[in-house]
């Protein structure tokens, strides 16, 4: 099989198209070999594709919605070995291709007579690419950054660093605001690039391939949350060596990054910016509120972390402290959630009673009589318990929409709060801020 000028790679559903493309290539004097998806599982497919790609002078990939991993491996091998790549569009269905194939500019052989398709293919094989399909820009925008205060000098430093050497890294502790700074920078200078990919280590393999096989034009690849340089080195260098202008922006806790990366290190916000962030986060905030410690100090320590975490943690802590002898209800059967909530709530709950899943006789009694999947009458149980207490109570629920109002009975209000899973995590973060807002509050960006 080795030694052919043209290697045709296709999924099994396009076997007939592969044969037709092979005939056209042979008629133009090109020796042809073919690889089709469906190789036995025990074969090392990546090794086979790599070997055949290195032996060929050109790789023709028939784009398909089936077998995309096999086709993507061929695309990656072609770029890894420097073998010219010719994607071919043979499927006239309107649905888009799966990533990372959908953005490739391809020779369109659909919707025309076979004679015209053969002319297009021959021209493409000879290097005069006619009939190319130009896909949309490769884009995955950064997250929003509102509110964003301060950091003007850091934005200017990042601008200088990235556009001087094409690669920059924003470093600092977790929660210091690396992602927020990078996102604001990208949104501010969005017009400089035709393609922008905001990536994470979890999807970096696919995104790196999308970056180096994108249509022509300046591009920016952002890797948010890289553990360190060695972890992403092998996949970053093909992007940095791209023949077109490609900027690479990384955020990372690790401070040591070699050339060509220029480092922008972040520290805490200045006091004035921290104060403005606190005011934006909690309108009407008073610095004397004790629930999370002095909030400007907590905001300084997290330096621009998600304000929703501060707001959710503050509200839940305030609510719990308003009920000295009330109760809260944890509506979940997840032992991990129960343990997390109990641990986070312990410091502010005082003697508030915990009614958690499976830990009170009334709930077990109800399950025995109605079945394990039956809905527990959360609202009825809460109102009954509230009626038995002469003091205000606080009802905190997770995973239940039973308490979306503030009912009253005999002048005794029940303060209601429903917690989602995300708010539970925010609550735990809030308690860490309250316990030690300077050294123990650093959460994830």
CSV table of C-alpha atoms in Angstrom, one decimal:
chain,number,residue,atom,x,y,z
A,1,UNK,CA,0.0,0.0,0.0
A,2,UNK,CA,2.8,2.4,0.8
A,3,UNK,CA,4.5,4.5,-1.9
A,4,UNK,CA,1.4,6.0,-3.5
A,5,UNK,CA,1.2,9.6,-4.5
A,6,UNK,CA,-2.4,10.0,-3.3
A,7,UNK,CA,-3.8,8.5,-0.1
A,8,UNK,CA,-7.6,8.5,0.0
A,9,UNK,CA,-9.2,8.3,3.5
A,10,UNK,CA,-12.9,7.7,3.9
A,11,UNK,CA,-15.5,6.4,6.2
A,12,UNK,CA,-17.3,3.2,5.3
A,13,UNK,CA,-20.5,4.9,4.1
A,14,UNK,CA,-18.5,6.7,1.4
A,15,UNK,CA,-16.9,3.6,-0.1
A,16,UNK,CA,-18.4,4.2,-3.5
A,17,UNK,CA,-17.3,7.8,-3.6
A,18,UNK,CA,-13.8,6.7,-2.6
A,19,UNK,CA,-13.7,4.3,-5.5
A,20,UNK,CA,-14.8,7.1,-7.9
A,21,UNK,CA,-12.2,9.5,-6.5
A,22,UNK,CA,-9.5,6.9,-6.9
A,23,UNK,CA,-10.4,6.3,-10.6
A,24,UNK,CA,-10.2,10.0,-11.3
A,25,UNK,CA,-6.8,10.3,-9.6
A,26,UNK,CA,-5.5,7.2,-11.5
A,27,UNK,CA,-6.7,8.6,-14.8
A,28,UNK,CA,-4.6,11.7,-14.1
A,29,UNK,CA,-1.5,9.6,-13.6
A,30,UNK,CA,-1.4,9.5,-9.7
A,31,UNK,CA,-0.7,6.2,-8.0
A,32,UNK,CA,-3.5,5.7,-5.4
A,33,UNK,CA,-3.9,3.9,-2.1
A,34,UNK,CA,-7.0,3.9,0.2
A,35,UNK,CA,-7.7,3.7,3.9
A,36,UNK,CA,-11.3,3.1,5.0
A,37,UNK,CA,-12.8,3.3,8.5
A,38,UNK,CA,-13.6,-0.1,9.9
A,39,UNK,CA,-10.1,-1.4,10.6
A,40,UNK,CA,-10.3,-4.1,13.2
A,41,UNK,CA,-10.2,-2.8,16.8
A,42,UNK,CA,-7.0,-4.7,17.6
A,43,UNK,CA,-5.1,-2.8,14.9
A,44,UNK,CA,-3.2,0.4,15.9
A,45,UNK,CA,-5.2,2.7,13.6
A,46,UNK,CA,-3.2,5.8,14.5
A,47,UNK,CA,0.1,4.1,13.6
A,48,UNK,CA,-1.3,2.8,10.3
A,49,UNK,CA,-2.6,6.2,9.3
A,50,UNK,CA,0.6,7.9,10.3
A,51,UNK,CA,2.7,5.4,8.2
A,52,UNK,CA,0.5,5.7,5.1
A,53,UNK,CA,0.4,9.5,5.4
A,54,UNK,CA,4.2,9.8,5.5
A,55,UNK,CA,4.4,7.6,2.4
A,56,UNK,CA,2.0,9.7,0.4
A,57,UNK,CA,2.5,13.0,-1.4
A,58,UNK,CA,-1.1,14.1,-0.8
A,59,UNK,CA,-3.9,13.0,1.5
A,60,UNK,CA,-7.5,13.2,0.2
A,61,UNK,CA,-10.1,13.1,3.0
A,62,UNK,CA,-13.7,12.5,2.2
A,63,UNK,CA,-15.6,14.5,4.8
A,64,UNK,CA,-18.4,12.6,6.5
A,65,UNK,CA,-20.7,12.7,9.5
A,66,UNK,CA,-19.9,9.1,10.3
A,67,UNK,CA,-16.5,8.0,11.5
A,68,UNK,CA,-15.3,11.5,12.3
A,69,UNK,CA,-12.6,10.3,14.8
A,70,UNK,CA,-11.0,8.2,12.0
A,71,UNK,CA,-11.1,11.1,9.6
A,72,UNK,CA,-9.8,13.6,12.2
A,73,UNK,CA,-6.8,11.3,12.9
A,74,UNK,CA,-6.0,11.5,9.2
A,75,UNK,CA,-6.3,15.3,9.2
A,76,UNK,CA,-4.0,15.4,12.3
A,77,UNK,CA,-1.5,13.1,10.7
A,78,UNK,CA,-1.3,15.1,7.5
A,79,UNK,CA,-0.5,18.3,9.5
A,80,UNK,CA,1.9,16.5,11.8
A,81,UNK,CA,3.9,15.1,8.9
A,82,UNK,CA,3.6,18.1,6.6
A,83,UNK,CA,1.7,16.1,3.9
A,84,UNK,CA,-0.6,18.3,1.7
A,85,UNK,CA,-4.2,17.8,2.7
A,86,UNK,CA,-7.2,17.9,0.3
A,87,UNK,CA,-10.6,17.7,2.1
A,88,UNK,CA,-13.4,16.7,-0.3
A,89,UNK,CA,-17.1,17.5,0.3
A,90,UNK,CA,-19.2,14.6,-1.0
A,91,UNK,CA,-22.3,14.7,1.2
A,92,UNK,CA,-25.1,17.1,0.1
A,93,UNK,CA,-27.1,16.9,3.3
A,94,UNK,CA,-27.6,20.3,4.9
A,95,UNK,CA,-26.5,19.2,8.4
A,96,UNK,CA,-23.0,20.4,9.5
A,97,UNK,CA,-20.0,18.1,10.0
A,98,UNK,CA,-19.0,17.2,13.5
A,99,UNK,CA,-15.9,18.9,15.0
A,100,UNK,CA,-13.1,19.1,14.1
A,101,UNK,CA,-14.0,18.6,10.4
A,102,UNK,CA,-16.7,21.2,10.0
A,103,UNK,CA,-14.4,24.2,9.5
A,104,UNK,CA,-12.2,22.6,6.8
A,105,UNK,CA,-12.3,24.3,3.4
A,106,UNK,CA,-13.2,21.5,1.0
A,107,UNK,CA,-13.5,20.8,-2.7
A,108,UNK,CA,-17.3,20.6,-3.3
A,109,UNK,CA,-18.3,17.7,-5.5
A,110,UNK,CA,-22.0,17.8,-4.7
A,111,UNK,CA,-24.9,19.2,-6.7
A,112,UNK,CA,-23.0,19.1,-10.1
A,113,UNK,CA,-22.7,16.5,-12.9
A,114,UNK,CA,-20.0,13.9,-12.4
A,115,UNK,CA,-18.0,15.4,-15.3
A,116,UNK,CA,-17.9,18.8,-13.5
A,117,UNK,CA,-17.1,17.1,-10.2
A,118,UNK,CA,-14.2,15.2,-12.0
A,119,UNK,CA,-12.9,18.5,-13.4
A,120,UNK,CA,-12.9,20.1,-9.9
A,121,UNK,CA,-11.1,17.1,-8.4
A,122,UNK,CA,-8.4,17.0,-11.1
A,123,UNK,CA,-7.8,20.7,-10.7
A,124,UNK,CA,-7.6,20.3,-6.9
A,125,UNK,CA,-5.1,17.4,-7.2
A,126,UNK,CA,-3.0,19.5,-9.5
A,127,UNK,CA,-3.0,22.4,-7.0
A,128,UNK,CA,-5.5,24.8,-8.6
A,129,UNK,CA,-8.3,24.5,-6.0
A,130,UNK,CA,-11.6,25.4,-7.6
A,131,UNK,CA,-15.0,24.9,-6.1
A,132,UNK,CA,-13.8,25.3,-2.5
A,133,UNK,CA,-16.4,25.5,0.2
A,134,UNK,CA,-15.5,28.3,2.6
A,135,UNK,CA,-17.0,27.5,6.0
A,136,UNK,CA,-17.8,29.9,8.8
A,137,UNK,CA,-15.1,31.3,11.0
A,138,UNK,CA,-13.8,29.1,13.7
A,139,UNK,CA,-15.2,30.8,16.8
A,140,UNK,CA,-15.8,30.0,20.5
A,141,UNK,CA,-16.1,33.3,22.3
A,142,UNK,CA,-14.8,34.0,25.8
A,143,UNK,CA,-17.1,34.1,28.8
A,144,UNK,CA,-18.7,37.4,29.8
A,145,UNK,CA,-16.7,39.5,32.3
A,146,UNK,CA,-19.3,41.7,34.0
A,147,UNK,CA,-18.6,43.3,36.3
A,148,UNK,CA,-15.0,44.0,35.5
A,149,UNK,CA,-13.3,46.8,37.5
A,150,UNK,CA,-9.7,47.9,37.6
A,151,UNK,CA,-6.9,46.0,35.9
A,152,UNK,CA,-6.3,48.7,33.3
A,153,UNK,CA,-2.5,48.4,33.7
A,154,UNK,CA,-2.7,44.6,33.4
A,155,UNK,CA,-4.7,44.9,30.2
A,156,UNK,CA,-2.1,47.2,28.8
A,157,UNK,CA,0.7,44.8,29.8
A,158,UNK,CA,-1.1,41.9,28.2
A,159,UNK,CA,-1.6,43.9,25.0
A,160,UNK,CA,2.2,44.5,24.8
A,161,UNK,CA,3.1,41.0,25.7
A,162,UNK,CA,0.8,39.2,23.2
A,163,UNK,CA,1.4,41.3,20.2
A,164,UNK,CA,5.1,41.5,20.7
A,165,UNK,CA,5.9,37.8,20.6
A,166,UNK,CA,2.5,36.2,19.6
A,167,UNK,CA,2.3,34.2,22.8
A,168,UNK,CA,1.5,35.3,26.4
A,169,UNK,CA,0.5,33.7,29.7
A,170,UNK,CA,-1.5,35.3,32.5
A,171,UNK,CA,-0.4,33.8,35.8
A,172,UNK,CA,-1.6,34.0,39.4
A,173,UNK,CA,-3.3,32.1,42.2
A,174,UNK,CA,-6.7,30.5,41.7
A,175,UNK,CA,-9.5,33.1,41.9
A,176,UNK,CA,-7.1,36.1,41.3
A,177,UNK,CA,-9.0,36.9,38.0
A,178,UNK,CA,-6.9,35.4,35.2
A,179,UNK,CA,-9.8,34.2,33.2
A,180,UNK,CA,-11.7,37.5,33.6
A,181,UNK,CA,-8.7,39.5,32.4
A,182,UNK,CA,-8.1,37.2,29.4
A,183,UNK,CA,-11.8,37.4,28.5
A,184,UNK,CA,-12.0,41.1,28.7
A,185,UNK,CA,-8.8,41.4,26.6
A,186,UNK,CA,-10.2,39.1,23.9
A,187,UNK,CA,-13.5,41.0,23.8
A,188,UNK,CA,-11.7,44.3,23.6
A,189,UNK,CA,-9.5,43.3,20.7
A,190,UNK,CA,-11.9,40.9,19.0
A,191,UNK,CA,-11.6,42.6,15.6
A,192,UNK,CA,-7.9,41.7,15.2
A,193,UNK,CA,-8.6,38.0,14.5
A,194,UNK,CA,-10.9,36.2,12.1
A,195,UNK,CA,-10.9,33.1,14.2
A,196,UNK,CA,-11.1,32.9,18.0
A,197,UNK,CA,-11.1,29.6,20.0
A,198,UNK,CA,-11.5,29.8,23.8
A,199,UNK,CA,-10.4,26.4,24.9
A,200,UNK,CA,-9.7,24.5,28.2
A,201,UNK,CA,-7.3,21.6,28.8
A,202,UNK,CA,-10.2,19.1,28.6
A,203,UNK,CA,-11.0,20.0,25.0
A,204,UNK,CA,-7.6,21.2,23.9
A,205,UNK,CA,-6.8,18.3,21.7
A,206,UNK,CA,-9.7,19.0,19.4
A,207,UNK,CA,-9.3,22.7,19.5
A,208,UNK,CA,-5.6,22.5,18.6
A,209,UNK,CA,-6.5,20.6,15.5
A,210,UNK,CA,-9.2,23.1,14.7
A,211,UNK,CA,-6.7,25.9,15.1
A,212,UNK,CA,-4.1,24.5,12.7
A,213,UNK,CA,-6.6,23.3,10.1
A,214,UNK,CA,-8.7,26.4,10.1
A,215,UNK,CA,-9.3,28.5,6.9
A,216,UNK,CA,-6.8,31.2,6.2
A,217,UNK,CA,-6.7,34.3,8.4
A,218,UNK,CA,-5.3,35.6,11.7
A,219,UNK,CA,-6.4,33.5,14.7
A,220,UNK,CA,-6.3,33.5,18.5
A,221,UNK,CA,-6.2,30.3,20.6
A,222,UNK,CA,-6.9,30.8,24.3
A,223,UNK,CA,-6.1,27.9,26.7
A,224,UNK,CA,-7.8,28.8,29.9
A,225,UNK,CA,-6.5,27.0,33.0
A,226,UNK,CA,-3.5,25.1,31.7
A,227,UNK,CA,-1.8,23.3,34.6
A,228,UNK,CA,1.7,24.1,33.5
A,229,UNK,CA,3.9,24.4,30.4
A,230,UNK,CA,4.9,20.7,30.0
A,231,UNK,CA,1.3,19.6,30.1
A,232,UNK,CA,0.4,21.6,26.9
A,233,UNK,CA,3.8,22.0,25.3
A,234,UNK,CA,3.5,19.3,22.6
A,235,UNK,CA,0.2,20.7,21.3
A,236,UNK,CA,1.1,24.4,21.6
A,237,UNK,CA,4.1,24.3,19.4
A,238,UNK,CA,2.4,23.3,16.2
A,239,UNK,CA,0.1,26.3,16.6
A,240,UNK,CA,3.0,28.6,17.3
A,241,UNK,CA,4.8,27.4,14.2
A,242,UNK,CA,1.8,27.9,12.0
A,243,UNK,CA,2.6,29.7,8.8
A,244,UNK,CA,-0.1,32.3,9.3
A,245,UNK,CA,-0.4,34.7,12.2
A,246,UNK,CA,-1.6,32.8,15.3
A,247,UNK,CA,-1.7,34.3,18.7
A,248,UNK,CA,-1.7,32.0,21.8
A,249,UNK,CA,-3.0,33.2,25.1
A,250,UNK,CA,-2.8,31.0,28.2
A,251,UNK,CA,-4.0,31.3,31.8
A,252,UNK,CA,-2.2,29.2,34.4
A,253,UNK,CA,-1.3,29.0,38.1
A,254,UNK,CA,2.2,27.9,37.1
A,255,UNK,CA,4.6,30.9,37.1
A,256,UNK,CA,7.4,29.4,34.9
A,257,UNK,CA,6.8,29.6,31.2
A,258,UNK,CA,9.7,29.7,28.7
A,259,UNK,CA,10.1,31.8,25.6
A,260,UNK,CA,8.3,32.8,23.4
A,261,UNK,CA,5.7,33.2,26.2
A,262,UNK,CA,5.7,36.6,27.9
A,263,UNK,CA,4.3,36.5,31.4
A,264,UNK,CA,1.7,38.8,32.9
A,265,UNK,CA,1.5,38.1,36.6
A,266,UNK,CA,-1.6,39.1,38.5
A,267,UNK,CA,-1.8,40.2,42.1
A,268,UNK,CA,-4.7,41.4,44.3
A,269,UNK,CA,-6.9,44.3,43.2
A,270,UNK,CA,-6.1,47.7,44.5
A,271,UNK,CA,-8.4,48.8,47.4
A,272,UNK,CA,-10.4,51.3,45.4
A,273,UNK,CA,-11.1,48.7,42.7
A,274,UNK,CA,-12.0,46.1,45.4
A,275,UNK,CA,-14.4,48.6,46.9
A,276,UNK,CA,-16.1,49.3,43.5
A,277,UNK,CA,-16.4,45.5,42.9
A,278,UNK,CA,-18.0,45.0,46.3
A,279,UNK,CA,-20.5,47.7,45.7
A,280,UNK,CA,-21.4,46.3,42.3
A,281,UNK,CA,-21.6,42.8,43.7
A,282,UNK,CA,-23.9,43.6,46.6
A,283,UNK,CA,-25.7,46.9,46.1
A,284,UNK,CA,-26.2,48.7,49.3
A,285,UNK,CA,-23.4,46.7,50.9
A,286,UNK,CA,-22.2,47.9,54.3
A,287,UNK,CA,-18.6,47.1,55.2
A,288,UNK,CA,-19.7,46.2,58.7
A,289,UNK,CA,-21.6,43.1,57.6
A,290,UNK,CA,-19.8,40.3,59.3
A,291,UNK,CA,-21.1,37.2,57.5
A,292,UNK,CA,-18.2,36.8,55.1
A,293,UNK,CA,-15.7,38.9,56.9
A,294,UNK,CA,-15.1,42.4,55.6
A,295,UNK,CA,-16.3,42.1,52.1
A,296,UNK,CA,-13.8,44.4,50.5
A,297,UNK,CA,-11.1,42.3,52.1
A,298,UNK,CA,-12.7,39.1,50.7
A,299,UNK,CA,-13.0,40.7,47.3
A,300,UNK,CA,-9.3,41.7,47.4
A,301,UNK,CA,-8.3,38.2,48.3
A,302,UNK,CA,-10.3,36.6,45.4
A,303,UNK,CA,-9.5,39.6,43.2
A,304,UNK,CA,-12.3,39.5,40.8
A,305,UNK,CA,-13.7,35.9,41.3
A,306,UNK,CA,-17.2,35.2,40.2
A,307,UNK,CA,-19.3,37.8,42.1
A,308,UNK,CA,-22.2,35.4,42.2
A,309,UNK,CA,-20.3,33.3,44.7
A,310,UNK,CA,-20.0,36.2,47.1
A,311,UNK,CA,-23.7,37.2,46.6
A,312,UNK,CA,-25.0,33.6,47.1
A,313,UNK,CA,-22.7,33.0,50.1
A,314,UNK,CA,-23.7,36.3,51.7
A,315,UNK,CA,-27.4,35.8,51.3
A,316,UNK,CA,-27.4,32.2,52.7
A,317,UNK,CA,-25.3,33.2,55.6
A,318,UNK,CA,-27.5,36.2,56.4
A,319,UNK,CA,-30.6,34.1,56.1
A,320,UNK,CA,-29.3,31.4,58.4
A,321,UNK,CA,-28.2,33.9,61.1
A,322,UNK,CA,-31.7,35.4,61.1
A,323,UNK,CA,-33.2,32.3,62.5
A,324,UNK,CA,-31.8,31.3,65.9
A,325,UNK,CA,-34.0,28.3,66.4
A,326,UNK,CA,-35.5,27.7,63.0
A,327,UNK,CA,-34.8,24.9,60.7
A,328,UNK,CA,-33.6,24.2,57.2
A,329,UNK,CA,-34.5,21.3,55.0
A,330,UNK,CA,-32.0,19.5,52.7
A,331,UNK,CA,-34.1,17.9,49.9
A,332,UNK,CA,-31.6,15.5,48.4
A,333,UNK,CA,-30.7,11.8,48.6
A,334,UNK,CA,-27.1,12.4,47.6
A,335,UNK,CA,-24.9,11.6,50.6
A,336,UNK,CA,-22.1,13.7,49.3
A,337,UNK,CA,-24.4,16.7,49.0
A,338,UNK,CA,-25.7,16.2,52.5
A,339,UNK,CA,-22.1,16.0,53.9
A,340,UNK,CA,-21.0,19.0,52.0
A,341,UNK,CA,-24.0,21.1,53.1
A,342,UNK,CA,-23.6,20.1,56.7
A,343,UNK,CA,-19.9,20.9,56.7
A,344,UNK,CA,-20.4,24.3,55.1
A,345,UNK,CA,-23.4,25.2,57.2
A,346,UNK,CA,-22.0,24.2,60.6
A,347,UNK,CA,-20.4,27.5,61.6
A,348,UNK,CA,-23.4,29.8,60.8
A,349,UNK,CA,-26.3,27.4,61.6
A,350,UNK,CA,-26.1,27.5,65.4
A,351,UNK,CA,-28.8,25.2,66.7
A,352,UNK,CA,-30.9,25.3,63.5
A,353,UNK,CA,-32.3,21.9,63.0
A,354,UNK,CA,-31.2,19.8,60.0
A,355,UNK,CA,-33.9,17.8,58.2
A,356,UNK,CA,-32.0,15.9,55.6
A,357,UNK,CA,-32.8,13.1,53.4
A,358,UNK,CA,-33.4,9.8,55.1
A,359,UNK,CA,-32.4,11.1,58.5
A,360,UNK,CA,-35.7,11.7,60.1
A,361,UNK,CA,-38.4,9.1,60.9
A,362,UNK,CA,-41.2,11.0,59.1
A,363,UNK,CA,-39.4,10.7,55.8
A,364,UNK,CA,-38.7,7.0,56.2
A,365,UNK,CA,-42.3,6.5,57.3
A,366,UNK,CA,-43.5,8.3,54.1
A,367,UNK,CA,-41.2,6.2,51.8
A,368,UNK,CA,-42.4,2.9,53.3
A,369,UNK,CA,-46.0,3.7,52.6
A,370,UNK,CA,-45.7,5.4,49.2
A,371,UNK,CA,-42.8,3.7,47.5
A,372,UNK,CA,-39.2,4.7,47.1
A,373,UNK,CA,-39.8,6.9,44.1
A,374,UNK,CA,-42.8,8.8,45.6
A,375,UNK,CA,-42.5,12.5,46.1
A,376,UNK,CA,-42.1,13.6,49.7
A,377,UNK,CA,-44.6,16.3,50.8
A,378,UNK,CA,-41.8,18.7,51.6
A,379,UNK,CA,-44.1,21.7,51.8
A,380,UNK,CA,-46.5,20.0,54.2
A,381,UNK,CA,-43.7,18.8,56.5
A,382,UNK,CA,-42.1,22.3,56.6
A,383,UNK,CA,-45.3,24.0,57.4
A,384,UNK,CA,-46.1,21.5,60.2
A,385,UNK,CA,-42.7,22.0,61.8
A,386,UNK,CA,-43.0,25.8,61.4
A,387,UNK,CA,-46.3,25.7,63.2
A,388,UNK,CA,-44.8,23.9,66.1
A,389,UNK,CA,-42.2,26.7,66.7
A,390,UNK,CA,-43.1,30.1,68.1
A,391,UNK,CA,-40.0,31.7,66.6
A,392,UNK,CA,-39.2,32.6,63.0
A,393,UNK,CA,-37.7,29.8,61.0
A,394,UNK,CA,-35.5,29.6,58.0
A,395,UNK,CA,-36.2,27.0,55.4
A,396,UNK,CA,-33.2,26.2,53.1
A,397,UNK,CA,-33.9,23.6,50.4
A,398,UNK,CA,-31.7,21.9,47.8
A,399,UNK,CA,-33.3,20.3,44.7
A,400,UNK,CA,-36.8,21.3,45.5
A,401,UNK,CA,-39.1,24.1,44.3
A,402,UNK,CA,-41.5,23.7,47.3
A,403,UNK,CA,-40.3,26.9,49.0
A,404,UNK,CA,-40.5,29.6,46.4
A,405,UNK,CA,-42.9,31.8,48.5
A,406,UNK,CA,-42.8,33.1,52.0
A,407,UNK,CA,-45.9,31.6,53.8
A,408,UNK,CA,-47.1,32.8,57.1
A,409,UNK,CA,-49.1,31.1,59.8
A,410,UNK,CA,-50.4,32.7,62.9
A,411,UNK,CA,-48.0,35.6,62.5
A,412,UNK,CA,-44.9,33.3,62.3
A,413,UNK,CA,-43.1,33.8,59.0
A,414,UNK,CA,-41.1,31.1,57.3
A,415,UNK,CA,-38.2,32.5,55.4
A,416,UNK,CA,-37.7,30.5,52.3
A,417,UNK,CA,-34.6,29.7,50.2
A,418,UNK,CA,-34.1,27.2,47.4
A,419,UNK,CA,-30.6,26.1,46.7
A,420,UNK,CA,-29.4,24.7,43.4
A,421,UNK,CA,-26.3,22.5,43.2
A,422,UNK,CA,-24.3,25.5,42.0
A,423,UNK,CA,-25.5,27.6,44.9
A,424,UNK,CA,-24.5,24.9,47.3
A,425,UNK,CA,-20.9,25.1,45.9
A,426,UNK,CA,-21.1,28.9,46.2
A,427,UNK,CA,-22.3,28.6,49.7
A,428,UNK,CA,-19.4,26.5,50.7
A,429,UNK,CA,-17.1,29.0,49.0
A,430,UNK,CA,-18.7,31.7,51.0
A,431,UNK,CA,-18.0,29.9,54.3
A,432,UNK,CA,-14.4,29.6,53.4
A,433,UNK,CA,-14.3,33.3,52.7
A,434,UNK,CA,-15.9,34.0,56.1
A,435,UNK,CA,-13.5,31.7,57.9
A,436,UNK,CA,-10.3,33.2,56.4
A,437,UNK,CA,-11.0,35.8,53.7
A,438,UNK,CA,-7.3,36.4,53.0
A,439,UNK,CA,-5.6,33.0,52.8
A,440,UNK,CA,-8.4,30.3,52.5
A,441,UNK,CA,-10.8,32.0,50.1
A,442,UNK,CA,-9.1,31.4,46.8
A,443,UNK,CA,-11.5,29.4,44.6
A,444,UNK,CA,-11.4,28.6,40.9
A,445,UNK,CA,-11.6,31.2,38.3
